[in-house]
PDB file of N, CA and C in Angstrom:
ATOM      1  N   MET A  20     -49.689  35.572 -16.614  1.00 76.00           N
ATOM      2  CA  MET A  20     -50.592  35.412 -15.505  1.00 76.00           C
ATOM      3  C   MET A  20     -51.997  35.743 -15.978  1.00 76.00           C
ATOM      4  N   THR A  21     -52.913  34.836 -15.708  1.00 92.00           N
ATOM      5  CA  THR A  21     -54.313  35.056 -16.012  1.00 92.00           C
ATOM      6  C   THR A  21     -55.136  34.654 -14.799  1.00 92.00           C
ATOM      7  N   ILE A  22     -56.052  35.512 -14.412  1.00 96.00           N
ATOM      8  CA  ILE A  22     -56.960  35.211 -13.312  1.00 96.00           C
ATOM      9  C   ILE A  22     -58.376  35.400 -13.827  1.00 96.00           C
ATOM     10  N   SER A  23     -59.179  34.356 -13.653  1.00 95.00           N
ATOM     11  CA  SER A  23     -60.579  34.444 -14.073  1.00 95.00           C
ATOM     12  C   SER A  23     -61.449  33.967 -12.927  1.00 95.00           C
ATOM     13  N   SER A  24     -62.708  34.364 -12.965  1.00 94.00           N
ATOM     14  CA  SER A  24     -63.638  33.918 -11.925  1.00 94.00           C
ATOM     15  C   SER A  24     -64.954  33.515 -12.562  1.00 94.00           C
ATOM     16  N   GLN A  25     -65.597  32.547 -11.929  1.00 94.00           N
ATOM     17  CA  GLN A  25     -66.871  32.025 -12.420  1.00 94.00           C
ATOM     18  C   GLN A  25     -67.796  31.817 -11.234  1.00 94.00           C
ATOM     19  N   LEU A  26     -68.947  32.435 -11.266  1.00 93.00           N
ATOM     20  CA  LEU A  26     -69.946  32.269 -10.228  1.00 93.00           C
ATOM     21  C   LEU A  26     -70.829  31.084 -10.576  1.00 93.00           C
ATOM     22  N   SER A  27     -71.122  30.244  -9.589  1.00 93.00           N
ATOM     23  CA  SER A  27     -71.991  29.088  -9.835  1.00 93.00           C
ATOM     24  C   SER A  27     -73.387  29.561 -10.217  1.00 93.00           C
ATOM     25  N   ALA A  28     -74.161  28.669 -10.831  1.00 92.00           N
ATOM     26  CA  ALA A  28     -75.502  29.015 -11.308  1.00 92.00           C
ATOM     27  C   ALA A  28     -76.401  29.515 -10.180  1.00 92.00           C
ATOM     28  N   ASP A  29     -76.215  28.956  -8.974  1.00 92.00           N
ATOM     29  CA  ASP A  29     -77.055  29.378  -7.847  1.00 92.00           C
ATOM     30  C   ASP A  29     -76.489  30.585  -7.104  1.00 92.00           C
ATOM     31  N   GLY A  30     -75.326  31.081  -7.538  1.00 90.00           N
ATOM     32  CA  GLY A  30     -74.728  32.263  -6.927  1.00 90.00           C
ATOM     33  C   GLY A  30     -74.084  32.018  -5.576  1.00 90.00           C
ATOM     34  N   GLN A  31     -73.944  30.764  -5.187  1.00 94.00           N
ATOM     35  CA  GLN A  31     -73.430  30.450  -3.854  1.00 94.00           C
ATOM     36  C   GLN A  31     -71.915  30.207  -3.812  1.00 94.00           C
ATOM     37  N   GLU A  32     -71.307  29.919  -4.972  1.00 95.00           N
ATOM     38  CA  GLU A  32     -69.877  29.593  -4.981  1.00 95.00           C
ATOM     39  C   GLU A  32     -69.175  30.348  -6.088  1.00 95.00           C
ATOM     40  N   LEU A  33     -68.054  30.967  -5.732  1.00 96.00           N
ATOM     41  CA  LEU A  33     -67.234  31.680  -6.704  1.00 96.00           C
ATOM     42  C   LEU A  33     -65.921  30.920  -6.862  1.00 96.00           C
ATOM     43  N   THR A  34     -65.625  30.521  -8.089  1.00 96.00           N
ATOM     44  CA  THR A  34     -64.369  29.835  -8.384  1.00 96.00           C
ATOM     45  C   THR A  34     -63.430  30.811  -9.067  1.00 96.00           C
ATOM     46  N   ILE A  35     -62.242  30.953  -8.497  1.00 97.00           N
ATOM     47  CA  ILE A  35     -61.205  31.820  -9.048  1.00 97.00           C
ATOM     48  C   ILE A  35     -60.100  30.905  -9.567  1.00 97.00           C
ATOM     49  N   THR A  36     -59.792  31.020 -10.847  1.00 97.00           N
ATOM     50  CA  THR A  36     -58.774  30.180 -11.473  1.00 97.00           C
ATOM     51  C   THR A  36     -57.542  31.017 -11.763  1.00 97.00           C
ATOM     52  N   ILE A  37     -56.395  30.495 -11.348  1.00 97.00           N
ATOM     53  CA  ILE A  37     -55.132  31.207 -11.517  1.00 97.00           C
ATOM     54  C   ILE A  37     -54.241  30.416 -12.466  1.00 97.00           C
ATOM     55  N   GLN A  38     -53.768  31.097 -13.491  1.00 96.00           N
ATOM     56  CA  GLN A  38     -52.863  30.511 -14.488  1.00 96.00           C
ATOM     57  C   GLN A  38     -51.566  31.308 -14.471  1.00 96.00           C
ATOM     58  N   GLY A  39     -50.434  30.617 -14.424  1.00 95.00           N
ATOM     59  CA  GLY A  39     -49.140  31.296 -14.480  1.00 95.00           C
ATOM     60  C   GLY A  39     -48.652  31.713 -13.110  1.00 95.00           C
ATOM     61  N   ARG A  40     -47.918  32.802 -13.071  1.00 94.00           N
ATOM     62  CA  ARG A  40     -47.315  33.282 -11.826  1.00 94.00           C
ATOM     63  C   ARG A  40     -48.366  33.974 -10.953  1.00 94.00           C
ATOM     64  N   PHE A  41     -48.436  33.538  -9.702  1.00 95.00           N
ATOM     65  CA  PHE A  41     -49.313  34.179  -8.719  1.00 95.00           C
ATOM     66  C   PHE A  41     -48.393  35.012  -7.830  1.00 95.00           C
ATOM     67  N   ASP A  42     -48.165  36.246  -8.267  1.00 94.00           N
ATOM     68  CA  ASP A  42     -47.228  37.116  -7.568  1.00 94.00           C
ATOM     69  C   ASP A  42     -47.833  38.505  -7.413  1.00 94.00           C
ATOM     70  N   PHE A  43     -47.031  39.443  -6.938  1.00 94.00           N
ATOM     71  CA  PHE A  43     -47.557  40.772  -6.649  1.00 94.00           C
ATOM     72  C   PHE A  43     -48.217  41.424  -7.855  1.00 94.00           C
ATOM     73  N   ASN A  44     -47.759  41.121  -9.042  1.00 95.00           N
ATOM     74  CA  ASN A  44     -48.355  41.688 -10.254  1.00 95.00           C
ATOM     75  C   ASN A  44     -49.806  41.244 -10.436  1.00 95.00           C
ATOM     76  N   ALA A  45     -50.206  40.162  -9.768  1.00 94.00           N
ATOM     77  CA  ALA A  45     -51.572  39.642  -9.879  1.00 94.00           C
ATOM     78  C   ALA A  45     -52.507  40.237  -8.824  1.00 94.00           C
ATOM     79  N   HIS A  46     -51.973  41.080  -7.951  1.00 94.00           N
ATOM     80  CA  HIS A  46     -52.752  41.573  -6.817  1.00 94.00           C
ATOM     81  C   HIS A  46     -54.102  42.186  -7.216  1.00 94.00           C
ATOM     82  N   GLN A  47     -54.099  43.133  -8.119  1.00 95.00           N
ATOM     83  CA  GLN A  47     -55.348  43.813  -8.482  1.00 95.00           C
ATOM     84  C   GLN A  47     -56.310  42.873  -9.203  1.00 95.00           C
ATOM     85  N   ALA A  48     -55.805  42.061 -10.107  1.00 96.00           N
ATOM     86  CA  ALA A  48     -56.677  41.123 -10.831  1.00 96.00           C
ATOM     87  C   ALA A  48     -57.300  40.111  -9.874  1.00 96.00           C
ATOM     88  N   PHE A  49     -56.522  39.640  -8.891  1.00 96.00           N
ATOM     89  CA  PHE A  49     -57.048  38.690  -7.917  1.00 96.00           C
ATOM     90  C   PHE A  49     -58.130  39.355  -7.060  1.00 96.00           C
ATOM     91  N   ARG A  50     -57.860  40.555  -6.612  1.00 95.00           N
ATOM     92  CA  ARG A  50     -58.842  41.282  -5.797  1.00 95.00           C
ATOM     93  C   ARG A  50     -60.124  41.552  -6.602  1.00 95.00           C
ATOM     94  N   ASP A  51     -59.973  41.950  -7.846  1.00 94.00           N
ATOM     95  CA  ASP A  51     -61.140  42.187  -8.701  1.00 94.00           C
ATOM     96  C   ASP A  51     -61.965  40.923  -8.887  1.00 94.00           C
ATOM     97  N   ALA A  52     -61.309  39.771  -8.899  1.00 94.00           N
ATOM     98  CA  ALA A  52     -62.002  38.500  -9.127  1.00 94.00           C
ATOM     99  C   ALA A  52     -63.004  38.170  -8.021  1.00 94.00           C
ATOM    100  N   TYR A  53     -62.736  38.601  -6.789  1.00 94.00           N
ATOM    101  CA  TYR A  53     -63.667  38.279  -5.699  1.00 94.00           C
ATOM    102  C   TYR A  53     -64.453  39.473  -5.170  1.00 94.00           C
ATOM    103  N   GLN A  54     -64.112  40.669  -5.571  1.00 91.00           N
ATOM    104  CA  GLN A  54     -64.847  41.836  -5.096  1.00 91.00           C
ATOM    105  C   GLN A  54     -65.885  42.301  -6.108  1.00 91.00           C
ATOM    106  N   ARG A  55     -66.512  41.333  -6.725  1.00 76.00           N
ATOM    107  CA  ARG A  55     -67.557  41.651  -7.697  1.00 76.00           C
ATOM    108  C   ARG A  55     -68.765  42.227  -6.967  1.00 76.00           C
ATOM    109  N   ALA A  56     -69.257  43.333  -7.443  1.00 59.00           N
ATOM    110  CA  ALA A  56     -70.395  43.997  -6.797  1.00 59.00           C
ATOM    111  C   ALA A  56     -71.700  43.230  -6.990  1.00 59.00           C
ATOM    112  N   ASP A  57     -71.746  42.347  -7.986  1.00 73.00           N
ATOM    113  CA  ASP A  57     -72.996  41.673  -8.315  1.00 73.00           C
ATOM    114  C   ASP A  57     -73.181  40.330  -7.607  1.00 73.00           C
ATOM    115  N   CYS A  58     -72.308  39.999  -6.644  1.00 76.00           N
ATOM    116  CA  CYS A  58     -72.480  38.708  -5.972  1.00 76.00           C
ATOM    117  C   CYS A  58     -71.924  38.733  -4.556  1.00 76.00           C
ATOM    118  N   THR A  59     -72.507  37.905  -3.719  1.00 84.00           N
ATOM    119  CA  THR A  59     -72.003  37.668  -2.372  1.00 84.00           C
ATOM    120  C   THR A  59     -72.067  36.162  -2.109  1.00 84.00           C
ATOM    121  N   PRO A  60     -71.112  35.413  -2.655  1.00 93.00           N
ATOM    122  CA  PRO A  60     -71.141  33.957  -2.528  1.00 93.00           C
ATOM    123  C   PRO A  60     -70.905  33.495  -1.094  1.00 93.00           C
ATOM    124  N   GLN A  61     -71.353  32.307  -0.807  1.00 93.00           N
ATOM    125  CA  GLN A  61     -71.145  31.691   0.501  1.00 93.00           C
ATOM    126  C   GLN A  61     -69.826  30.925   0.554  1.00 93.00           C
ATOM    127  N   ARG A  62     -69.338  30.491  -0.607  1.00 96.00           N
ATOM    128  CA  ARG A  62     -68.120  29.684  -0.694  1.00 96.00           C
ATOM    129  C   ARG A  62     -67.224  30.212  -1.794  1.00 96.00           C
ATOM    130  N   TYR A  63     -65.924  30.010  -1.575  1.00 96.00           N
ATOM    131  CA  TYR A  63     -64.923  30.384  -2.574  1.00 96.00           C
ATOM    132  C   TYR A  63     -64.034  29.177  -2.851  1.00 96.00           C
ATOM    133  N   VAL A  64     -63.696  29.001  -4.116  1.00 97.00           N
ATOM    134  CA  VAL A  64     -62.740  27.971  -4.529  1.00 97.00           C
ATOM    135  C   VAL A  64     -61.648  28.684  -5.315  1.00 97.00           C
ATOM    136  N   VAL A  65     -60.399  28.470  -4.908  1.00 98.00           N
ATOM    137  CA  VAL A  65     -59.267  29.012  -5.658  1.00 98.00           C
ATOM    138  C   VAL A  65     -58.600  27.830  -6.337  1.00 98.00           C
ATOM    139  N   ASP A  66     -58.733  27.777  -7.660  1.00 98.00           N
ATOM    140  CA  ASP A  66     -58.194  26.680  -8.451  1.00 98.00           C
ATOM    141  C   ASP A  66     -56.791  27.067  -8.913  1.00 98.00           C
ATOM    142  N   LEU A  67     -55.802  26.394  -8.349  1.00 97.00           N
ATOM    143  CA  LEU A  67     -54.406  26.700  -8.625  1.00 97.00           C
ATOM    144  C   LEU A  67     -53.788  25.729  -9.637  1.00 97.00           C
ATOM    145  N   CYS A  68     -54.643  25.107 -10.455  1.00 94.00           N
ATOM    146  CA  CYS A  68     -54.168  24.090 -11.401  1.00 94.00           C
ATOM    147  C   CYS A  68     -53.104  24.622 -12.344  1.00 94.00           C
ATOM    148  N   GLY A  69     -53.199  25.863 -12.725  1.00 94.00           N
ATOM    149  CA  GLY A  69     -52.243  26.424 -13.675  1.00 94.00           C
ATOM    150  C   GLY A  69     -51.222  27.339 -13.049  1.00 94.00           C
ATOM    151  N   ALA A  70     -51.226  27.439 -11.718  1.00 94.00           N
ATOM    152  CA  ALA A  70     -50.265  28.308 -11.043  1.00 94.00           C
ATOM    153  C   ALA A  70     -48.879  27.669 -11.102  1.00 94.00           C
ATOM    154  N   THR A  71     -47.937  28.386 -11.666  1.00 91.00           N
ATOM    155  CA  THR A  71     -46.589  27.849 -11.823  1.00 91.00           C
ATOM    156  C   THR A  71     -45.630  28.355 -10.758  1.00 91.00           C
ATOM    157  N   TYR A  72     -46.021  29.432 -10.072  1.00 89.00           N
ATOM    158  CA  TYR A  72     -45.106  30.059  -9.114  1.00 89.00           C
ATOM    159  C   TYR A  72     -45.915  30.909  -8.148  1.00 89.00           C
ATOM    160  N   LEU A  73     -45.562  30.865  -6.873  1.00 91.00           N
ATOM    161  CA  LEU A  73     -46.134  31.746  -5.859  1.00 91.00           C
ATOM    162  C   LEU A  73     -44.984  32.513  -5.226  1.00 91.00           C
ATOM    163  N   ASP A  74     -45.095  33.833  -5.168  1.00 90.00           N
ATOM    164  CA  ASP A  74     -44.070  34.583  -4.440  1.00 90.00           C
ATOM    165  C   ASP A  74     -44.602  34.886  -3.047  1.00 90.00           C
ATOM    166  N   SER A  75     -43.864  35.672  -2.293  1.00 89.00           N
ATOM    167  CA  SER A  75     -44.228  35.916  -0.898  1.00 89.00           C
ATOM    168  C   SER A  75     -45.514  36.723  -0.747  1.00 89.00           C
ATOM    169  N   SER A  76     -45.978  37.373  -1.796  1.00 93.00           N
ATOM    170  CA  SER A  76     -47.215  38.147  -1.699  1.00 93.00           C
ATOM    171  C   SER A  76     -48.460  37.277  -1.887  1.00 93.00           C
ATOM    172  N   ALA A  77     -48.322  36.104  -2.492  1.00 93.00           N
ATOM    173  CA  ALA A  77     -49.476  35.232  -2.756  1.00 93.00           C
ATOM    174  C   ALA A  77     -50.196  34.816  -1.474  1.00 93.00           C
ATOM    175  N   PRO A  78     -49.490  34.362  -0.429  1.00 94.00           N
ATOM    176  CA  PRO A  78     -50.211  34.043   0.811  1.00 94.00           C
ATOM    177  C   PRO A  78     -50.966  35.250   1.372  1.00 94.00           C
ATOM    178  N   GLY A  79     -50.375  36.422   1.244  1.00 95.00           N
ATOM    179  CA  GLY A  79     -51.059  37.633   1.714  1.00 95.00           C
ATOM    180  C   GLY A  79     -52.338  37.894   0.936  1.00 95.00           C
ATOM    181  N   MET A  80     -52.309  37.660  -0.364  1.00 96.00           N
ATOM    182  CA  MET A  80     -53.515  37.849  -1.176  1.00 96.00           C
ATOM    183  C   MET A  80     -54.593  36.842  -0.775  1.00 96.00           C
ATOM    184  N   LEU A  81     -54.181  35.615  -0.472  1.00 96.00           N
ATOM    185  CA  LEU A  81     -55.155  34.610  -0.021  1.00 96.00           C
ATOM    186  C   LEU A  81     -55.749  34.999   1.332  1.00 96.00           C
ATOM    187  N   LEU A  82     -54.938  35.609   2.187  1.00 96.00           N
ATOM    188  CA  LEU A  82     -55.461  36.069   3.484  1.00 96.00           C
ATOM    189  C   LEU A  82     -56.454  37.219   3.306  1.00 96.00           C
ATOM    190  N   LEU A  83     -56.218  38.079   2.323  1.00 96.00           N
ATOM    191  CA  LEU A  83     -57.182  39.143   2.033  1.00 96.00           C
ATOM    192  C   LEU A  83     -58.510  38.558   1.563  1.00 96.00           C
ATOM    193  N   LEU A  84     -58.454  37.515   0.758  1.00 96.00           N
ATOM    194  CA  LEU A  84     -59.679  36.826   0.341  1.00 96.00           C
ATOM    195  C   LEU A  84     -60.379  36.239   1.557  1.00 96.00           C
ATOM    196  N   ARG A  85     -59.612  35.652   2.461  1.00 96.00           N
ATOM    197  CA  ARG A  85     -60.189  35.073   3.680  1.00 96.00           C
ATOM    198  C   ARG A  85     -60.901  36.150   4.507  1.00 96.00           C
ATOM    199  N   ASP A  86     -60.273  37.302   4.658  1.00 95.00           N
ATOM    200  CA  ASP A  86     -60.918  38.415   5.374  1.00 95.00           C
ATOM    201  C   ASP A  86     -62.203  38.841   4.674  1.00 95.00           C
ATOM    202  N   HIS A  87     -62.152  38.953   3.371  1.00 94.00           N
ATOM    203  CA  HIS A  87     -63.322  39.345   2.583  1.00 94.00           C
ATOM    204  C   HIS A  87     -64.458  38.328   2.747  1.00 94.00           C
ATOM    205  N   GLY A  88     -64.091  37.049   2.824  1.00 92.00           N
ATOM    206  CA  GLY A  88     -65.080  35.977   2.919  1.00 92.00           C
ATOM    207  C   GLY A  88     -65.630  35.745   4.312  1.00 92.00           C
ATOM    208  N   GLY A  89     -65.173  36.491   5.296  1.00 92.00           N
ATOM    209  CA  GLY A  89     -65.713  36.345   6.641  1.00 92.00           C
ATOM    210  C   GLY A  89     -64.720  35.873   7.681  1.00 92.00           C
ATOM    211  N   SER A  90     -63.435  35.952   7.376  1.00 92.00           N
ATOM    212  CA  SER A  90     -62.361  35.591   8.292  1.00 92.00           C
ATOM    213  C   SER A  90     -62.492  34.147   8.768  1.00 92.00           C
ATOM    214  N   ASP A  91     -62.675  33.908  10.058  1.00 90.00           N
ATOM    215  CA  ASP A  91     -62.763  32.541  10.576  1.00 90.00           C
ATOM    216  C   ASP A  91     -63.967  31.784  10.042  1.00 90.00           C
ATOM    217  N   LYS A  92     -64.982  32.503   9.605  1.00 92.00           N
ATOM    218  CA  LYS A  92     -66.200  31.869   9.080  1.00 92.00           C
ATOM    219  C   LYS A  92     -66.125  31.616   7.577  1.00 92.00           C
ATOM    220  N   ALA A  93     -65.050  32.060   6.946  1.00 92.00           N
ATOM    221  CA  ALA A  93     -64.911  31.936   5.487  1.00 92.00           C
ATOM    222  C   ALA A  93     -64.815  30.470   5.073  1.00 92.00           C
ATOM    223  N   ASP A  94     -65.517  30.132   4.010  1.00 95.00           N
ATOM    224  CA  ASP A  94     -65.478  28.790   3.428  1.00 95.00           C
ATOM    225  C   ASP A  94     -64.690  28.893   2.134  1.00 95.00           C
ATOM    226  N   ILE A  95     -63.387  28.599   2.221  1.00 96.00           N
ATOM    227  CA  ILE A  95     -62.492  28.747   1.073  1.00 96.00           C
ATOM    228  C   ILE A  95     -61.697  27.460   0.898  1.00 96.00           C
ATOM    229  N   ARG A  96     -61.707  26.941  -0.331  1.00 97.00           N
ATOM    230  CA  ARG A  96     -60.918  25.754  -0.666  1.00 97.00           C
ATOM    231  C   ARG A  96     -59.873  26.128  -1.702  1.00 97.00           C
ATOM    232  N   LEU A  97     -58.664  25.645  -1.500  1.00 97.00           N
ATOM    233  CA  LEU A  97     -57.586  25.803  -2.458  1.00 97.00           C
ATOM    234  C   LEU A  97     -57.413  24.435  -3.112  1.00 97.00           C
ATOM    235  N   ILE A  98     -57.610  24.364  -4.423  1.00 97.00           N
ATOM    236  CA  ILE A  98     -57.605  23.061  -5.091  1.00 97.00           C
ATOM    237  C   ILE A  98     -56.546  22.996  -6.193  1.00 97.00           C
ATOM    238  N   ASN A  99     -56.206  21.758  -6.569  1.00 97.00           N
ATOM    239  CA  ASN A  99     -55.306  21.473  -7.693  1.00 97.00           C
ATOM    240  C   ASN A  99     -53.931  22.120  -7.550  1.00 97.00           C
ATOM    241  N   CYS A 100     -53.369  22.041  -6.350  1.00 94.00           N
ATOM    242  CA  CYS A 100     -52.044  22.611  -6.102  1.00 94.00           C
ATOM    243  C   CYS A 100     -50.959  21.649  -6.570  1.00 94.00           C
ATOM    244  N   ASN A 101     -50.019  22.133  -7.356  1.00 92.00           N
ATOM    245  CA  ASN A 101     -48.882  21.299  -7.718  1.00 92.00           C
ATOM    246  C   ASN A 101     -47.954  21.203  -6.499  1.00 92.00           C
ATOM    247  N   PRO A 102     -46.970  20.300  -6.510  1.00 92.00           N
ATOM    248  CA  PRO A 102     -46.109  20.116  -5.331  1.00 92.00           C
ATOM    249  C   PRO A 102     -45.388  21.387  -4.873  1.00 92.00           C
ATOM    250  N   ASP A 103     -44.928  22.222  -5.798  1.00 89.00           N
ATOM    251  CA  ASP A 103     -44.238  23.453  -5.409  1.00 89.00           C
ATOM    252  C   ASP A 103     -45.173  24.436  -4.724  1.00 89.00           C
ATOM    253  N   VAL A 104     -46.368  24.572  -5.251  1.00 91.00           N
ATOM    254  CA  VAL A 104     -47.370  25.462  -4.658  1.00 91.00           C
ATOM    255  C   VAL A 104     -47.781  24.932  -3.288  1.00 91.00           C
ATOM    256  N   ARG A 105     -48.001  23.632  -3.195  1.00 91.00           N
ATOM    257  CA  ARG A 105     -48.388  23.024  -1.916  1.00 91.00           C
ATOM    258  C   ARG A 105     -47.302  23.247  -0.863  1.00 91.00           C
ATOM    259  N   LYS A 106     -46.044  23.199  -1.274  1.00 90.00           N
ATOM    260  CA  LYS A 106     -44.939  23.412  -0.338  1.00 90.00           C
ATOM    261  C   LYS A 106     -44.981  24.831   0.234  1.00 90.00           C
ATOM    262  N   VAL A 107     -45.201  25.822  -0.623  1.00 88.00           N
ATOM    263  CA  VAL A 107     -45.297  27.213  -0.149  1.00 88.00           C
ATOM    264  C   VAL A 107     -46.449  27.353   0.844  1.00 88.00           C
ATOM    265  N   LEU A 108     -47.582  26.746   0.531  1.00 91.00           N
ATOM    266  CA  LEU A 108     -48.742  26.826   1.425  1.00 91.00           C
ATOM    267  C   LEU A 108     -48.480  26.098   2.735  1.00 91.00           C
ATOM    268  N   SER A 109     -47.769  24.987   2.670  1.00 90.00           N
ATOM    269  CA  SER A 109     -47.451  24.215   3.868  1.00 90.00           C
ATOM    270  C   SER A 109     -46.499  24.980   4.780  1.00 90.00           C
ATOM    271  N   VAL A 110     -45.473  25.593   4.191  1.00 89.00           N
ATOM    272  CA  VAL A 110     -44.516  26.373   4.976  1.00 89.00           C
ATOM    273  C   VAL A 110     -45.232  27.526   5.691  1.00 89.00           C
ATOM    274  N   SER A 111     -46.277  28.047   5.067  1.00 88.00           N
ATOM    275  CA  SER A 111     -47.059  29.151   5.638  1.00 88.00           C
ATOM    276  C   SER A 111     -48.122  28.674   6.622  1.00 88.00           C
ATOM    277  N   ASN A 112     -48.196  27.355   6.856  1.00 91.00           N
ATOM    278  CA  ASN A 112     -49.210  26.757   7.745  1.00 91.00           C
ATOM    279  C   ASN A 112     -50.639  27.065   7.300  1.00 91.00           C
ATOM    280  N   PHE A 113     -50.849  27.139   5.999  1.00 93.00           N
ATOM    281  CA  PHE A 113     -52.169  27.472   5.488  1.00 93.00           C
ATOM    282  C   PHE A 113     -53.170  26.333   5.639  1.00 93.00           C
ATOM    283  N   GLU A 114     -52.709  25.121   5.963  1.00 92.00           N
ATOM    284  CA  GLU A 114     -53.643  24.019   6.208  1.00 92.00           C
ATOM    285  C   GLU A 114     -54.557  24.337   7.383  1.00 92.00           C
ATOM    286  N   GLN A 115     -54.111  25.236   8.264  1.00 92.00           N
ATOM    287  CA  GLN A 115     -54.907  25.604   9.418  1.00 92.00           C
ATOM    288  C   GLN A 115     -55.948  26.680   9.102  1.00 92.00           C
ATOM    289  N   LEU A 116     -55.787  27.347   7.972  1.00 94.00           N
ATOM    290  CA  LEU A 116     -56.677  28.445   7.610  1.00 94.00           C
ATOM    291  C   LEU A 116     -57.597  28.126   6.437  1.00 94.00           C
ATOM    292  N   PHE A 117     -57.170  27.202   5.578  1.00 94.00           N
ATOM    293  CA  PHE A 117     -57.897  26.879   4.357  1.00 94.00           C
ATOM    294  C   PHE A 117     -58.013  25.361   4.210  1.00 94.00           C
ATOM    295  N   VAL A 118     -59.010  24.930   3.494  1.00 94.00           N
ATOM    296  CA  VAL A 118     -59.081  23.534   3.077  1.00 94.00           C
ATOM    297  C   VAL A 118     -58.237  23.442   1.809  1.00 94.00           C
ATOM    298  N   ILE A 119     -57.224  22.576   1.827  1.00 94.00           N
ATOM    299  CA  ILE A 119     -56.365  22.403   0.659  1.00 94.00           C
ATOM    300  C   ILE A 119     -56.587  21.016   0.121  1.00 94.00           C
ATOM    301  N   ALA A 120     -57.112  20.962  -1.109  1.00 88.00           N
ATOM    302  CA  ALA A 120     -57.455  19.667  -1.720  1.00 88.00           C
ATOM    303  C   ALA A 120     -56.684  19.466  -3.003  1.00 88.00           C
TER     304      ALA A 120
END
């Protein structure tokens, strides 16, 4: 599992990239990726291109990001989901909370 984050040049968008298993073991690394003290982005992108597995804690971690980003006002996109990841998000009704592309 690898989690990295990249802030856009204008500081407005933070992209978090997840590689491997997105499970409870990733909790602290995922939280660290968006709780950077040096930025307050307006938008978040979670790139799940390399995510091979989501356990039951992954939706909870995404909800924590949503709370951090402003709850209902949060601008968060989940991108590059493989069919298995998309299925987990669909079962959780995350289409109503996040933009999934």
